[in-house]
Amino acid sequence: MNKPIILTGIKPTGHPHIGNYIGAIKPALEMAKSPDVQGMYFIADYHALNTVQNAEQLRNYTYEITATWLALGLDPQKVIFYRQSDVPEVLELNWILSSLTPKGLMNRAHAYKSKVDTNKDEGLDIDAGVNMGLYTYPILMAADILLFQSNFVPVGKDQVQHVEIARDLASSFNHIYSETFKLPEYVIQEETATIPGLDGRKMSKSYGNVIPLFENAEKLKKLIFKIKTDSTPPTEPKDPSKSALFTLYKEFAKENEIKHLKQQYEEGIGWGQVKQQVFEVLNRELETPRKKYRDYMEQPKLLKEILQAGGEKAREQAQQQLRIIKERIGC
Ligand code: TRP
C-alpha cells in the first residue's frame, strides 16, 4: 500500500537557529510521526549553490543541518532522509521540466522578481547579481517534489509560489504527455507565530538577530538577556501577546508554566525575571538535543553514512519514476 508522501527540502545556507526549529523543524517532525504517511526530508544542497560558493562552508552547513534534525528526533529508519546531490535523477527531471517551463513563469517567480525590483530601484542592470541558479530555482524545486510523487509539501509562506509552480509544471507535463505526475499541495504552518529575534523583528539570518539552536547555556543566557524589551516598570502589568519573550517562552514551556507566566505578566513582573524564566525553560528543553548534536558533529563519517543510506532509498524510487517519465517523453 502506498502511503501519502510528505516531502520537504532544507537549504544548507546557515547555522540552524531557534526560528528554524519552531517554524520548520518541529512541525515537520511532528507530521512525520504519523504511521499513515511517508516522510521524505532532504538537504537541498544544490539549491544552496547559488549563494554558498565555498566547498568547506557548504559541507559544514550540510552536516550541521543533518546533525540538527537527527538531534531533534528525526528517525532515519522511518523518514527517508537524504542529500539532494546524492540523487542525480533530480537533475535529469530538472532539465526535462525546464524544456516545458515558459520563461515568463520564471520572470514572475518572487525571488527573481524582487531582485529585479531592487536592481531597478538602485539604477542597476535589471539582472545584476542574478545567476541562472536563482532564476530557475523553482524548476529544480519542482523536480524535487514531482520526482517522488509528493502529496504534501510543508513549507514557509515564502515558498508557496514555488509549490504552485511545481503544480503548474506537473499539469503541463500531464497535458502534453498524459497523466504522469501527482499535483502536490503545500502545507503551511498557520498557527505558528512569527518567531521574534533579539531586536523584536522576525528571527532571520538576514537581520542578524538570531539565537543559534545549540549555543551553550552561558551564551544562550547572554543572548536571551539581550532581547529588546520596553521601559514598562517592573510593577506595571504587561501584555504577553505583545512580548517577544513570551512568544519564545510559549514554544518551549509546559501548559501550566505558560499560564503561570501569563499571570505574572498581568500582575506585573520585571523583564529581568522574565528573561531568567525564558532562559531556564529553553535551556531545559534544548539541553539533551544539544548534547546529541555535539555527538553527531564529532562523527561526520556517521552523518555521511546516514545520508548515503537515505540517498539510496530515495534513488531507488527516483530511478523507477524517471524510467516512466523518459518513456513518456520518448527518451
Ligand atoms: N526552497 C526551499 C527553501 O528555501 C527549500 C526546498 C528545496 C524545498 N526544494 C524543496 C522545500 C522541495 C520543499 C520542497 O526553504
CSV table of C-alpha atoms and ligand atoms in Angstrom, one decimal, residues 7-11 13 40 42-45 47 84 137 140-145 150 152-156 158-159 162-163, ligand 1:
chain,number,residue,atom,x,y,z
A,7,LEU,CA,8.3,15.9,1.3
A,8,THR,CA,10.3,18.9,2.2
A,9,GLY,CA,13.8,20.4,1.5
A,10,ILE,CA,16.0,22.2,3.8
A,11,LYS,CA,18.5,24.6,2.3
A,13,THR,CA,22.8,28.1,3.9
A,40,MET,CA,10.9,12.4,2.7
A,42,PHE,CA,16.3,16.2,2.3
A,43,ILE,CA,19.1,18.7,2.4
A,44,ALA,CA,18.8,20.9,-0.7
A,45,ASP,CA,22.5,21.4,-1.3
A,47,HIS,CA,19.7,24.9,-4.1
A,84,GLN,CA,19.7,16.3,-2.9
A,137,TYR,CA,15.4,27.8,-8.8
A,140,LEU,CA,14.7,22.4,-9.5
A,141,MET,CA,12.3,22.6,-6.6
A,142,ALA,CA,9.5,21.3,-8.9
A,143,ALA,CA,11.8,18.4,-9.8
A,144,ASP,CA,12.5,17.6,-6.1
A,145,ILE,CA,8.8,17.5,-5.5
A,150,SER,CA,4.7,14.0,-3.3
A,152,PHE,CA,2.1,17.2,0.7
A,153,VAL,CA,4.9,19.8,0.9
A,154,PRO,CA,5.3,21.6,4.2
A,155,VAL,CA,6.9,25.0,3.5
A,156,GLY,CA,7.1,28.5,4.9
A,158,ASP,CA,7.7,32.4,1.1
A,159,GLN,CA,7.8,29.0,-0.7
A,162,HIS,CA,7.2,27.6,-5.7
A,163,VAL,CA,4.9,24.7,-4.9
B,1,TRP,N1,13.3,26.3,-1.4
B,1,TRP,C1,13.1,25.8,-0.1
B,1,TRP,C2,13.5,26.8,0.9
B,1,TRP,O1,14.3,27.7,0.6
B,1,TRP,C3,13.9,24.5,0.1
B,1,TRP,C4,13.5,23.5,-0.9
B,1,TRP,C5,14.2,23.0,-1.9
B,1,TRP,C6,12.3,22.7,-0.8
B,1,TRP,N2,13.5,22.0,-2.6
B,1,TRP,C7,12.3,21.8,-1.9
B,1,TRP,C8,11.2,22.8,0.0
B,1,TRP,C9,11.2,21.0,-2.2
B,1,TRP,C10,10.1,21.9,-0.3
B,1,TRP,C11,10.1,21.0,-1.3
B,1,TRP,O2,13.1,26.8,2.0
